Amino acid sequence: MNVHALIPLIATIAYIPLFVILFSNRPWGRKQKFLLLFLISAFLWSFTDFLSRSDFLTQNKLFEVKFVLCITIWMLAQFHYFICSFYRSEHVRIPLAYVFPASAIVLAVLGYIPRGVEITTSGIHVDYGIWIIAIGFLFLFTVGARDIYSLLRRFKISPDPAERNQIIYLLGAIAILTVFLLAATAPFGERYPVAHIGNLLNAGVLTYAVVRHKLLDVRVVFRQALSFTGMAIFVVVTFFAWFLLLLKAFGLGLGFPIIIIAMLGTLAVAAVCWDRVHNKIFGRVDRVFYGERFEPR
């Protein structure tokens, strides 16, 4: 594993708490279903890029890069439909945004995306070419611009402080993805996984700003941010504990199987201990804010 593969791996792990929180809050409504589809696409985007940048897959880097780029456009389409659920009450009859990932797949099959891939000692250098950049900008100035306009309009007419707060964080998530995806097209972004820093930050924003739907004021935001940070630390520490245990105690070599086993072990621990750790961390954070008056529910 090289250093360039580490950021996509961390971004992949950062989405695990979101999956756990989502699956622990059922039944699902329309927003939760769209969130699940976005989480799957964002998770696969970082995970496939991690595999492509690591030493686990070395047979066909061009195909791997094509696959990652197509998933990137699919992730953007799913993020759009998740955003839509906050300003549109009716169901989407014709999912026109899927034209963008479909176009990316066709261009990738025809060999237009990417223009070239070069493997060097410092990592993978991807020449994206004009077509994938054109698809990205067309998506930004049509679908993305409409989402931003609709969210701002909803923000102005909404009397609900919680909804207005959610919209602010959704706009922030859009800004994060836009900035880091644009940075990925710069010369340094073709060599380093800049876009996945944005995916990592986006996971953090969505964890406490969207899933819980209870961001009423700065005090509540900060309290929930601390609580979810504690849960994220629990997941990351559990993963690396499994990783080191498998690496040292069992003598397994560094590779793809050990990461998969560590991730499965993390999910198993989370499934067993999530409620207990959740109540413990949230209870301690609430005592910090409310003192001894707080009684755990």
PDB file of C-alpha atoms in Angstrom:
ATOM      1  CA  MET A   1       0.000   0.000   0.000  1.00  0.00           C
ATOM      2  CA  ASN A   2       1.327   3.474  -0.899  1.00  0.00           C
ATOM      3  CA  VAL A   3       0.669   6.866   0.660  1.00  0.00           C
ATOM      4  CA  HIS A   4      -1.647   7.966  -2.172  1.00  0.00           C
ATOM      5  CA  ALA A   5      -4.009   5.080  -1.400  1.00  0.00           C
ATOM      6  CA  LEU A   6      -4.339   6.063   2.266  1.00  0.00           C
ATOM      7  CA  ILE A   7      -6.661   9.065   1.761  1.00  0.00           C
ATOM      8  CA  PRO A   8      -9.294   7.127  -0.250  1.00  0.00           C
ATOM      9  CA  LEU A   9      -9.119   4.356   2.370  1.00  0.00           C
ATOM     10  CA  ILE A  10      -9.762   6.829   5.210  1.00  0.00           C
ATOM     11  CA  ALA A  11     -12.639   8.362   3.224  1.00  0.00           C
ATOM     12  CA  THR A  12     -14.088   4.871   2.747  1.00  0.00           C
ATOM     13  CA  ILE A  13     -13.930   4.140   6.483  1.00  0.00           C
ATOM     14  CA  ALA A  14     -15.485   7.549   7.271  1.00  0.00           C
ATOM     15  CA  TYR A  15     -18.741   6.444   5.622  1.00  0.00           C
ATOM     16  CA  ILE A  16     -19.153   3.374   7.844  1.00  0.00           C
ATOM     17  CA  PRO A  17     -20.726   5.350  10.759  1.00  0.00           C
ATOM     18  CA  LEU A  18     -23.261   6.816   8.320  1.00  0.00           C
ATOM     19  CA  PHE A  19     -24.299   3.334   7.202  1.00  0.00           C
ATOM     20  CA  VAL A  20     -24.630   2.176  10.816  1.00  0.00           C
ATOM     21  CA  ILE A  21     -26.666   5.237  11.822  1.00  0.00           C
ATOM     22  CA  LEU A  22     -28.926   4.912   8.773  1.00  0.00           C
ATOM     23  CA  PHE A  23     -29.607   1.205   9.295  1.00  0.00           C
ATOM     24  CA  SER A  24     -30.293   1.768  12.997  1.00  0.00           C
ATOM     25  CA  ASN A  25     -33.031   4.330  12.212  1.00  0.00           C
ATOM     26  CA  ARG A  26     -35.798   2.514  10.373  1.00  0.00           C
ATOM     27  CA  PRO A  27     -38.333   2.579   8.736  1.00  0.00           C
ATOM     28  CA  TRP A  28     -36.994   4.823   6.006  1.00  0.00           C
ATOM     29  CA  GLY A  29     -38.643   7.691   4.247  1.00  0.00           C
ATOM     30  CA  ARG A  30     -37.877   9.124   0.838  1.00  0.00           C
ATOM     31  CA  LYS A  31     -34.843  11.084   2.051  1.00  0.00           C
ATOM     32  CA  GLN A  32     -33.325   8.075   3.785  1.00  0.00           C
ATOM     33  CA  LYS A  33     -33.624   5.942   0.634  1.00  0.00           C
ATOM     34  CA  PHE A  34     -31.891   8.574  -1.482  1.00  0.00           C
ATOM     35  CA  LEU A  35     -29.252   8.945   1.233  1.00  0.00           C
ATOM     36  CA  LEU A  36     -28.576   5.194   1.124  1.00  0.00           C
ATOM     37  CA  LEU A  37     -28.036   5.284  -2.656  1.00  0.00           C
ATOM     38  CA  PHE A  38     -25.674   8.224  -2.279  1.00  0.00           C
ATOM     39  CA  LEU A  39     -23.755   6.520   0.542  1.00  0.00           C
ATOM     40  CA  ILE A  40     -23.274   3.401  -1.580  1.00  0.00           C
ATOM     41  CA  SER A  41     -21.955   5.424  -4.524  1.00  0.00           C
ATOM     42  CA  ALA A  42     -19.679   7.620  -2.371  1.00  0.00           C
ATOM     43  CA  PHE A  43     -18.349   4.573  -0.512  1.00  0.00           C
ATOM     44  CA  LEU A  44     -17.640   2.710  -3.763  1.00  0.00           C
ATOM     45  CA  TRP A  45     -16.012   5.791  -5.294  1.00  0.00           C
ATOM     46  CA  SER A  46     -13.364   6.029  -2.580  1.00  0.00           C
ATOM     47  CA  PHE A  47     -13.028   2.260  -2.167  1.00  0.00           C
ATOM     48  CA  THR A  48     -12.447   1.577  -5.881  1.00  0.00           C
ATOM     49  CA  ASP A  49      -9.984   4.462  -6.075  1.00  0.00           C
ATOM     50  CA  PHE A  50      -8.174   3.007  -3.064  1.00  0.00           C
ATOM     51  CA  LEU A  51      -7.901  -0.339  -4.846  1.00  0.00           C
ATOM     52  CA  SER A  52      -6.712   1.356  -8.033  1.00  0.00           C
ATOM     53  CA  ARG A  53      -3.997   3.385  -6.276  1.00  0.00           C
ATOM     54  CA  SER A  54      -2.812   0.500  -4.104  1.00  0.00           C
ATOM     55  CA  ASP A  55      -0.706  -2.464  -5.134  1.00  0.00           C
ATOM     56  CA  PHE A  56      -3.565  -4.957  -4.873  1.00  0.00           C
ATOM     57  CA  LEU A  57      -4.722  -4.541  -8.485  1.00  0.00           C
ATOM     58  CA  THR A  58      -2.006  -4.064 -11.099  1.00  0.00           C
ATOM     59  CA  GLN A  59      -3.257  -5.867 -14.196  1.00  0.00           C
ATOM     60  CA  ASN A  60      -5.263  -3.162 -16.001  1.00  0.00           C
ATOM     61  CA  LYS A  61      -4.915   0.330 -14.534  1.00  0.00           C
ATOM     62  CA  LEU A  62      -6.678   1.941 -17.508  1.00  0.00           C
ATOM     63  CA  PHE A  63      -9.837  -0.104 -16.889  1.00  0.00           C
ATOM     64  CA  GLU A  64      -9.662   0.642 -13.161  1.00  0.00           C
ATOM     65  CA  VAL A  65      -9.428   4.403 -13.781  1.00  0.00           C
ATOM     66  CA  LYS A  66     -12.369   4.226 -16.209  1.00  0.00           C
ATOM     67  CA  PHE A  67     -14.397   2.394 -13.574  1.00  0.00           C
ATOM     68  CA  VAL A  68     -13.551   4.976 -10.889  1.00  0.00           C
ATOM     69  CA  LEU A  69     -14.455   7.910 -13.162  1.00  0.00           C
ATOM     70  CA  CYS A  70     -17.827   6.383 -14.067  1.00  0.00           C
ATOM     71  CA  ILE A  71     -18.612   5.805 -10.381  1.00  0.00           C
ATOM     72  CA  THR A  72     -17.642   9.441  -9.706  1.00  0.00           C
ATOM     73  CA  ILE A  73     -20.307  10.698 -12.118  1.00  0.00           C
ATOM     74  CA  TRP A  74     -22.817   8.211 -10.707  1.00  0.00           C
ATOM     75  CA  MET A  75     -22.049   9.511  -7.197  1.00  0.00           C
ATOM     76  CA  LEU A  76     -22.781  13.073  -8.349  1.00  0.00           C
ATOM     77  CA  ALA A  77     -26.125  11.975  -9.802  1.00  0.00           C
ATOM     78  CA  GLN A  78     -27.074  10.232  -6.545  1.00  0.00           C
ATOM     79  CA  PHE A  79     -26.032  13.276  -4.534  1.00  0.00           C
ATOM     80  CA  HIS A  80     -28.300  15.380  -6.751  1.00  0.00           C
ATOM     81  CA  TYR A  81     -31.321  13.173  -6.054  1.00  0.00           C
ATOM     82  CA  PHE A  82     -30.563  13.210  -2.329  1.00  0.00           C
ATOM     83  CA  ILE A  83     -30.442  17.025  -2.463  1.00  0.00           C
ATOM     84  CA  CYS A  84     -33.705  17.023  -4.455  1.00  0.00           C
ATOM     85  CA  SER A  85     -35.507  15.288  -1.603  1.00  0.00           C
ATOM     86  CA  PHE A  86     -35.052  18.450   0.491  1.00  0.00           C
ATOM     87  CA  TYR A  87     -36.766  20.849  -1.909  1.00  0.00           C
ATOM     88  CA  ARG A  88     -39.076  18.627  -3.987  1.00  0.00           C
ATOM     89  CA  SER A  89     -41.969  16.751  -2.431  1.00  0.00           C
ATOM     90  CA  GLU A  90     -43.046  14.872  -5.554  1.00  0.00           C
ATOM     91  CA  HIS A  91     -41.306  11.756  -6.815  1.00  0.00           C
ATOM     92  CA  VAL A  92     -38.887  11.936  -9.730  1.00  0.00           C
ATOM     93  CA  ARG A  93     -40.725  10.600 -12.761  1.00  0.00           C
ATOM     94  CA  ILE A  94     -37.890  10.652 -15.289  1.00  0.00           C
ATOM     95  CA  PRO A  95     -34.400  10.500 -13.704  1.00  0.00           C
ATOM     96  CA  LEU A  96     -32.692  12.679 -16.301  1.00  0.00           C
ATOM     97  CA  ALA A  97     -29.542  13.092 -14.190  1.00  0.00           C
ATOM     98  CA  TYR A  98     -28.617   9.494 -15.013  1.00  0.00           C
ATOM     99  CA  VAL A  99     -27.864  10.694 -18.543  1.00  0.00           C
ATOM    100  CA  PHE A 100     -24.512  11.926 -17.179  1.00  0.00           C
ATOM    101  CA  PRO A 101     -23.212   8.589 -15.791  1.00  0.00           C
ATOM    102  CA  ALA A 102     -24.624   6.805 -18.845  1.00  0.00           C
ATOM    103  CA  SER A 103     -22.695   9.196 -21.100  1.00  0.00           C
ATOM    104  CA  ALA A 104     -19.532   8.648 -19.059  1.00  0.00           C
ATOM    105  CA  ILE A 105     -19.885   4.870 -19.424  1.00  0.00           C
ATOM    106  CA  VAL A 106     -20.342   5.133 -23.210  1.00  0.00           C
ATOM    107  CA  LEU A 107     -17.333   7.447 -23.587  1.00  0.00           C
ATOM    108  CA  ALA A 108     -15.234   5.168 -21.363  1.00  0.00           C
ATOM    109  CA  VAL A 109     -16.138   2.121 -23.471  1.00  0.00           C
ATOM    110  CA  LEU A 110     -15.251   4.032 -26.653  1.00  0.00           C
ATOM    111  CA  GLY A 111     -11.872   4.989 -25.180  1.00  0.00           C
ATOM    112  CA  TYR A 112     -12.416   8.748 -24.775  1.00  0.00           C
ATOM    113  CA  ILE A 113     -12.326   8.668 -20.946  1.00  0.00           C
ATOM    114  CA  PRO A 114      -9.636   9.027 -19.728  1.00  0.00           C
ATOM    115  CA  ARG A 115      -7.204  10.212 -22.379  1.00  0.00           C
ATOM    116  CA  GLY A 116      -4.317   8.324 -20.798  1.00  0.00           C
ATOM    117  CA  VAL A 117      -2.882   6.714 -17.669  1.00  0.00           C
ATOM    118  CA  GLU A 118       0.803   6.751 -16.764  1.00  0.00           C
ATOM    119  CA  ILE A 119       2.250   4.646 -13.948  1.00  0.00           C
ATOM    120  CA  THR A 120       5.383   6.128 -12.361  1.00  0.00           C
ATOM    121  CA  THR A 121       7.404   5.483  -9.228  1.00  0.00           C
ATOM    122  CA  SER A 122       5.553   8.342  -7.492  1.00  0.00           C
ATOM    123  CA  GLY A 123       2.099   6.965  -8.293  1.00  0.00           C
ATOM    124  CA  ILE A 124      -0.536   7.048 -11.024  1.00  0.00           C
ATOM    125  CA  HIS A 125      -0.762  10.038 -13.360  1.00  0.00           C
ATOM    126  CA  VAL A 126      -4.179  10.330 -15.029  1.00  0.00           C
ATOM    127  CA  ASP A 127      -4.738  12.504 -18.086  1.00  0.00           C
ATOM    128  CA  TYR A 128      -8.494  13.000 -17.764  1.00  0.00           C
ATOM    129  CA  GLY A 129      -8.989  14.599 -21.158  1.00  0.00           C
ATOM    130  CA  ILE A 130     -11.632  17.072 -22.250  1.00  0.00           C
ATOM    131  CA  TRP A 131     -14.647  14.735 -22.197  1.00  0.00           C
ATOM    132  CA  ILE A 132     -14.819  13.933 -18.480  1.00  0.00           C
ATOM    133  CA  ILE A 133     -14.157  17.602 -17.653  1.00  0.00           C
ATOM    134  CA  ALA A 134     -16.938  18.624 -20.057  1.00  0.00           C
ATOM    135  CA  ILE A 135     -19.373  16.207 -18.382  1.00  0.00           C
ATOM    136  CA  GLY A 136     -18.395  17.555 -14.967  1.00  0.00           C
ATOM    137  CA  PHE A 137     -18.843  21.210 -15.904  1.00  0.00           C
ATOM    138  CA  LEU A 138     -22.107  20.507 -17.735  1.00  0.00           C
ATOM    139  CA  PHE A 139     -23.404  18.737 -14.625  1.00  0.00           C
ATOM    140  CA  LEU A 140     -22.266  21.621 -12.399  1.00  0.00           C
ATOM    141  CA  PHE A 141     -23.840  24.401 -14.463  1.00  0.00           C
ATOM    142  CA  THR A 142     -27.137  22.590 -15.092  1.00  0.00           C
ATOM    143  CA  VAL A 143     -28.043  20.099 -12.358  1.00  0.00           C
ATOM    144  CA  GLY A 144     -25.756  21.577  -9.696  1.00  0.00           C
ATOM    145  CA  ALA A 145     -26.837  25.165 -10.366  1.00  0.00           C
ATOM    146  CA  ARG A 146     -30.489  24.159 -10.151  1.00  0.00           C
ATOM    147  CA  ASP A 147     -29.912  22.378  -6.832  1.00  0.00           C
ATOM    148  CA  ILE A 148     -28.171  25.427  -5.361  1.00  0.00           C
ATOM    149  CA  TYR A 149     -30.904  27.785  -6.596  1.00  0.00           C
ATOM    150  CA  SER A 150     -33.689  25.533  -5.279  1.00  0.00           C
ATOM    151  CA  LEU A 151     -32.031  25.138  -1.865  1.00  0.00           C
ATOM    152  CA  LEU A 152     -31.551  28.900  -1.537  1.00  0.00           C
ATOM    153  CA  ARG A 153     -35.174  29.468  -2.496  1.00  0.00           C
ATOM    154  CA  ARG A 154     -36.315  26.863   0.033  1.00  0.00           C
ATOM    155  CA  PHE A 155     -34.105  28.482   2.662  1.00  0.00           C
ATOM    156  CA  LYS A 156     -35.827  31.855   2.161  1.00  0.00           C
ATOM    157  CA  ILE A 157     -39.393  30.554   2.451  1.00  0.00           C
ATOM    158  CA  SER A 158     -38.907  27.924   5.172  1.00  0.00           C
ATOM    159  CA  PRO A 159     -40.136  28.964   8.653  1.00  0.00           C
ATOM    160  CA  ASP A 160     -38.459  25.938  10.296  1.00  0.00           C
ATOM    161  CA  PRO A 161     -35.038  26.740  11.869  1.00  0.00           C
ATOM    162  CA  ALA A 162     -34.026  23.071  11.757  1.00  0.00           C
ATOM    163  CA  GLU A 163     -34.724  22.836   8.032  1.00  0.00           C
ATOM    164  CA  ARG A 164     -32.875  26.084   7.341  1.00  0.00           C
ATOM    165  CA  ASN A 165     -29.891  24.766   9.288  1.00  0.00           C
ATOM    166  CA  GLN A 166     -29.915  21.547   7.271  1.00  0.00           C
ATOM    167  CA  ILE A 167     -29.964  23.517   4.019  1.00  0.00           C
ATOM    168  CA  ILE A 168     -26.886  25.477   5.106  1.00  0.00           C
ATOM    169  CA  TYR A 169     -24.970  22.255   5.646  1.00  0.00           C
ATOM    170  CA  LEU A 170     -26.221  20.788   2.367  1.00  0.00           C
ATOM    171  CA  LEU A 171     -24.939  23.888   0.568  1.00  0.00           C
ATOM    172  CA  GLY A 172     -21.656  23.434   2.409  1.00  0.00           C
ATOM    173  CA  ALA A 173     -21.482  19.805   1.243  1.00  0.00           C
ATOM    174  CA  ILE A 174     -22.087  20.919  -2.353  1.00  0.00           C
ATOM    175  CA  ALA A 175     -19.323  23.521  -2.027  1.00  0.00           C
ATOM    176  CA  ILE A 176     -16.886  20.945  -0.619  1.00  0.00           C
ATOM    177  CA  LEU A 177     -17.450  18.453  -3.442  1.00  0.00           C
ATOM    178  CA  THR A 178     -17.294  21.192  -6.082  1.00  0.00           C
ATOM    179  CA  VAL A 179     -14.025  22.692  -4.845  1.00  0.00           C
ATOM    180  CA  PHE A 180     -12.205  19.387  -4.402  1.00  0.00           C
ATOM    181  CA  LEU A 181     -13.465  17.850  -7.651  1.00  0.00           C
ATOM    182  CA  LEU A 182     -12.349  20.955  -9.549  1.00  0.00           C
ATOM    183  CA  ALA A 183      -8.994  20.781  -7.769  1.00  0.00           C
ATOM    184  CA  ALA A 184      -8.659  17.182  -8.962  1.00  0.00           C
ATOM    185  CA  THR A 185      -8.518  18.414 -12.572  1.00  0.00           C
ATOM    186  CA  ALA A 186      -5.486  20.620 -11.817  1.00  0.00           C
ATOM    187  CA  PRO A 187      -1.991  19.219 -12.551  1.00  0.00           C
ATOM    188  CA  PHE A 188      -1.364  18.267  -8.900  1.00  0.00           C
ATOM    189  CA  GLY A 189      -4.846  16.749  -8.673  1.00  0.00           C
ATOM    190  CA  GLU A 190      -4.042  14.323 -11.471  1.00  0.00           C
ATOM    191  CA  ARG A 191      -1.353  12.730  -9.290  1.00  0.00           C
ATOM    192  CA  TYR A 192      -2.810  12.995  -5.786  1.00  0.00           C
ATOM    193  CA  PRO A 193      -6.266  11.899  -4.494  1.00  0.00           C
ATOM    194  CA  VAL A 194      -7.404  15.470  -3.842  1.00  0.00           C
ATOM    195  CA  ALA A 195     -11.059  14.734  -4.596  1.00  0.00           C
ATOM    196  CA  HIS A 196     -11.231  12.138  -1.829  1.00  0.00           C
ATOM    197  CA  ILE A 197     -10.262  14.728   0.763  1.00  0.00           C
ATOM    198  CA  GLY A 198     -13.541  16.367  -0.235  1.00  0.00           C
ATOM    199  CA  ASN A 199     -15.343  13.035   0.062  1.00  0.00           C
ATOM    200  CA  LEU A 200     -13.877  12.592   3.551  1.00  0.00           C
ATOM    201  CA  LEU A 201     -15.010  16.071   4.624  1.00  0.00           C
ATOM    202  CA  ASN A 202     -18.416  15.449   3.071  1.00  0.00           C
ATOM    203  CA  ALA A 203     -18.819  12.295   5.160  1.00  0.00           C
ATOM    204  CA  GLY A 204     -18.112  14.318   8.295  1.00  0.00           C
ATOM    205  CA  VAL A 205     -20.609  17.036   7.360  1.00  0.00           C
ATOM    206  CA  LEU A 206     -23.386  14.585   6.512  1.00  0.00           C
ATOM    207  CA  THR A 207     -22.810  12.515   9.646  1.00  0.00           C
ATOM    208  CA  TYR A 208     -24.095  15.153  12.059  1.00  0.00           C
ATOM    209  CA  ALA A 209     -25.817  17.683   9.790  1.00  0.00           C
ATOM    210  CA  VAL A 210     -28.179  15.482   7.774  1.00  0.00           C
ATOM    211  CA  VAL A 211     -28.783  12.108   9.415  1.00  0.00           C
ATOM    212  CA  ARG A 212     -29.950  13.386  12.791  1.00  0.00           C
ATOM    213  CA  HIS A 213     -32.166  16.281  11.537  1.00  0.00           C
ATOM    214  CA  LYS A 214     -32.000  18.088  14.910  1.00  0.00           C
ATOM    215  CA  LEU A 215     -29.578  20.960  14.358  1.00  0.00           C
ATOM    216  CA  LEU A 216     -31.467  23.791  16.050  1.00  0.00           C
ATOM    217  CA  ASP A 217     -28.685  26.114  17.173  1.00  0.00           C
ATOM    218  CA  VAL A 218     -24.923  26.390  17.465  1.00  0.00           C
ATOM    219  CA  ARG A 219     -24.960  24.743  20.903  1.00  0.00           C
ATOM    220  CA  VAL A 220     -26.810  21.703  19.580  1.00  0.00           C
ATOM    221  CA  VAL A 221     -24.606  21.553  16.473  1.00  0.00           C
ATOM    222  CA  PHE A 222     -21.436  21.581  18.564  1.00  0.00           C
ATOM    223  CA  ARG A 223     -22.815  19.003  21.001  1.00  0.00           C
ATOM    224  CA  GLN A 224     -23.810  16.617  18.211  1.00  0.00           C
ATOM    225  CA  ALA A 225     -20.539  17.226  16.375  1.00  0.00           C
ATOM    226  CA  LEU A 226     -18.614  16.160  19.485  1.00  0.00           C
ATOM    227  CA  SER A 227     -20.813  13.105  19.928  1.00  0.00           C
ATOM    228  CA  PHE A 228     -20.477  11.913  16.335  1.00  0.00           C
ATOM    229  CA  THR A 229     -16.749  12.641  16.403  1.00  0.00           C
ATOM    230  CA  GLY A 230     -16.518  10.289  19.369  1.00  0.00           C
ATOM    231  CA  MET A 231     -18.427   7.616  17.443  1.00  0.00           C
ATOM    232  CA  ALA A 232     -16.177   8.095  14.407  1.00  0.00           C
ATOM    233  CA  ILE A 233     -13.083   7.732  16.607  1.00  0.00           C
ATOM    234  CA  PHE A 234     -14.560   4.522  18.030  1.00  0.00           C
ATOM    235  CA  VAL A 235     -14.975   3.089  14.507  1.00  0.00           C
ATOM    236  CA  VAL A 236     -11.499   4.145  13.333  1.00  0.00           C
ATOM    237  CA  VAL A 237      -9.788   2.846  16.496  1.00  0.00           C
ATOM    238  CA  THR A 238     -11.662  -0.456  16.193  1.00  0.00           C
ATOM    239  CA  PHE A 239     -10.562  -0.837  12.568  1.00  0.00           C
ATOM    240  CA  PHE A 240      -6.902  -0.192  13.306  1.00  0.00           C
ATOM    241  CA  ALA A 241      -7.058  -2.473  16.366  1.00  0.00           C
ATOM    242  CA  TRP A 242      -8.252  -5.305  14.129  1.00  0.00           C
ATOM    243  CA  PHE A 243      -5.648  -4.321  11.527  1.00  0.00           C
ATOM    244  CA  LEU A 244      -2.737  -4.452  13.986  1.00  0.00           C
ATOM    245  CA  LEU A 245      -4.039  -7.631  15.618  1.00  0.00           C
ATOM    246  CA  LEU A 246      -4.175  -9.433  12.282  1.00  0.00           C
ATOM    247  CA  LEU A 247      -0.832  -7.991  11.233  1.00  0.00           C
ATOM    248  CA  LYS A 248       1.127  -8.739  14.414  1.00  0.00           C
ATOM    249  CA  ALA A 249      -0.598 -11.502  16.349  1.00  0.00           C
ATOM    250  CA  PHE A 250      -1.627 -13.689  13.421  1.00  0.00           C
ATOM    251  CA  GLY A 251       1.296 -12.793  11.178  1.00  0.00           C
ATOM    252  CA  LEU A 252      -0.839 -11.954   8.142  1.00  0.00           C
ATOM    253  CA  GLY A 253       0.903 -10.024   5.391  1.00  0.00           C
ATOM    254  CA  LEU A 254      -0.087  -6.492   4.409  1.00  0.00           C
ATOM    255  CA  GLY A 255      -2.572  -6.790   1.588  1.00  0.00           C
ATOM    256  CA  PHE A 256      -6.167  -6.675   0.432  1.00  0.00           C
ATOM    257  CA  PRO A 257      -7.425  -9.667   2.523  1.00  0.00           C
ATOM    258  CA  ILE A 258      -6.267  -8.165   5.830  1.00  0.00           C
ATOM    259  CA  ILE A 259      -8.122  -4.900   5.103  1.00  0.00           C
ATOM    260  CA  ILE A 260     -11.337  -6.733   4.219  1.00  0.00           C
ATOM    261  CA  ILE A 261     -11.111  -8.872   7.387  1.00  0.00           C
ATOM    262  CA  ALA A 262     -10.436  -5.752   9.494  1.00  0.00           C
ATOM    263  CA  MET A 263     -13.467  -3.987   7.973  1.00  0.00           C
ATOM    264  CA  LEU A 264     -15.688  -7.022   8.622  1.00  0.00           C
ATOM    265  CA  GLY A 265     -14.389  -7.190  12.192  1.00  0.00           C
ATOM    266  CA  THR A 266     -15.171  -3.490  12.639  1.00  0.00           C
ATOM    267  CA  LEU A 267     -18.731  -4.002  11.391  1.00  0.00           C
ATOM    268  CA  ALA A 268     -19.156  -6.955  13.769  1.00  0.00           C
ATOM    269  CA  VAL A 269     -17.958  -4.950  16.784  1.00  0.00           C
ATOM    270  CA  ALA A 270     -20.158  -2.000  15.766  1.00  0.00           C
ATOM    271  CA  ALA A 271     -23.207  -4.262  15.452  1.00  0.00           C
ATOM    272  CA  VAL A 272     -22.674  -5.655  18.968  1.00  0.00           C
ATOM    273  CA  CYS A 273     -21.485  -2.567  20.849  1.00  0.00           C
ATOM    274  CA  TRP A 274     -22.997   0.363  18.922  1.00  0.00           C
ATOM    275  CA  ASP A 275     -25.923   1.130  21.234  1.00  0.00           C
ATOM    276  CA  ARG A 276     -23.820   0.831  24.389  1.00  0.00           C
ATOM    277  CA  VAL A 277     -20.994   3.029  23.058  1.00  0.00           C
ATOM    278  CA  HIS A 278     -23.533   5.458  21.551  1.00  0.00           C
ATOM    279  CA  ASN A 279     -25.335   5.957  24.881  1.00  0.00           C
ATOM    280  CA  LYS A 280     -22.045   6.253  26.776  1.00  0.00           C
ATOM    281  CA  ILE A 281     -20.521   8.891  24.487  1.00  0.00           C
ATOM    282  CA  PHE A 282     -23.726  10.907  24.032  1.00  0.00           C
ATOM    283  CA  GLY A 283     -24.380  10.762  27.774  1.00  0.00           C
ATOM    284  CA  ARG A 284     -20.925  12.089  28.645  1.00  0.00           C
ATOM    285  CA  VAL A 285     -21.159  14.875  26.057  1.00  0.00           C
ATOM    286  CA  ASP A 286     -24.599  15.878  27.349  1.00  0.00           C
ATOM    287  CA  ARG A 287     -23.219  16.021  30.913  1.00  0.00           C
ATOM    288  CA  VAL A 288     -20.530  18.408  29.697  1.00  0.00           C
ATOM    289  CA  PHE A 289     -23.202  20.740  28.306  1.00  0.00           C
ATOM    290  CA  TYR A 290     -25.993  20.261  30.840  1.00  0.00           C
ATOM    291  CA  GLY A 291     -24.119  19.180  33.975  1.00  0.00           C
ATOM    292  CA  GLU A 292     -25.402  16.651  36.493  1.00  0.00           C
ATOM    293  CA  ARG A 293     -28.990  17.712  35.814  1.00  0.00           C
ATOM    294  CA  PHE A 294     -28.957  15.498  32.736  1.00  0.00           C
ATOM    295  CA  GLU A 295     -30.393  12.020  33.230  1.00  0.00           C
ATOM    296  CA  PRO A 296     -29.766   9.418  30.519  1.00  0.00           C
ATOM    297  CA  ARG A 297     -32.934   8.341  28.754  1.00  0.00           C
TER     298      ARG A 297
END
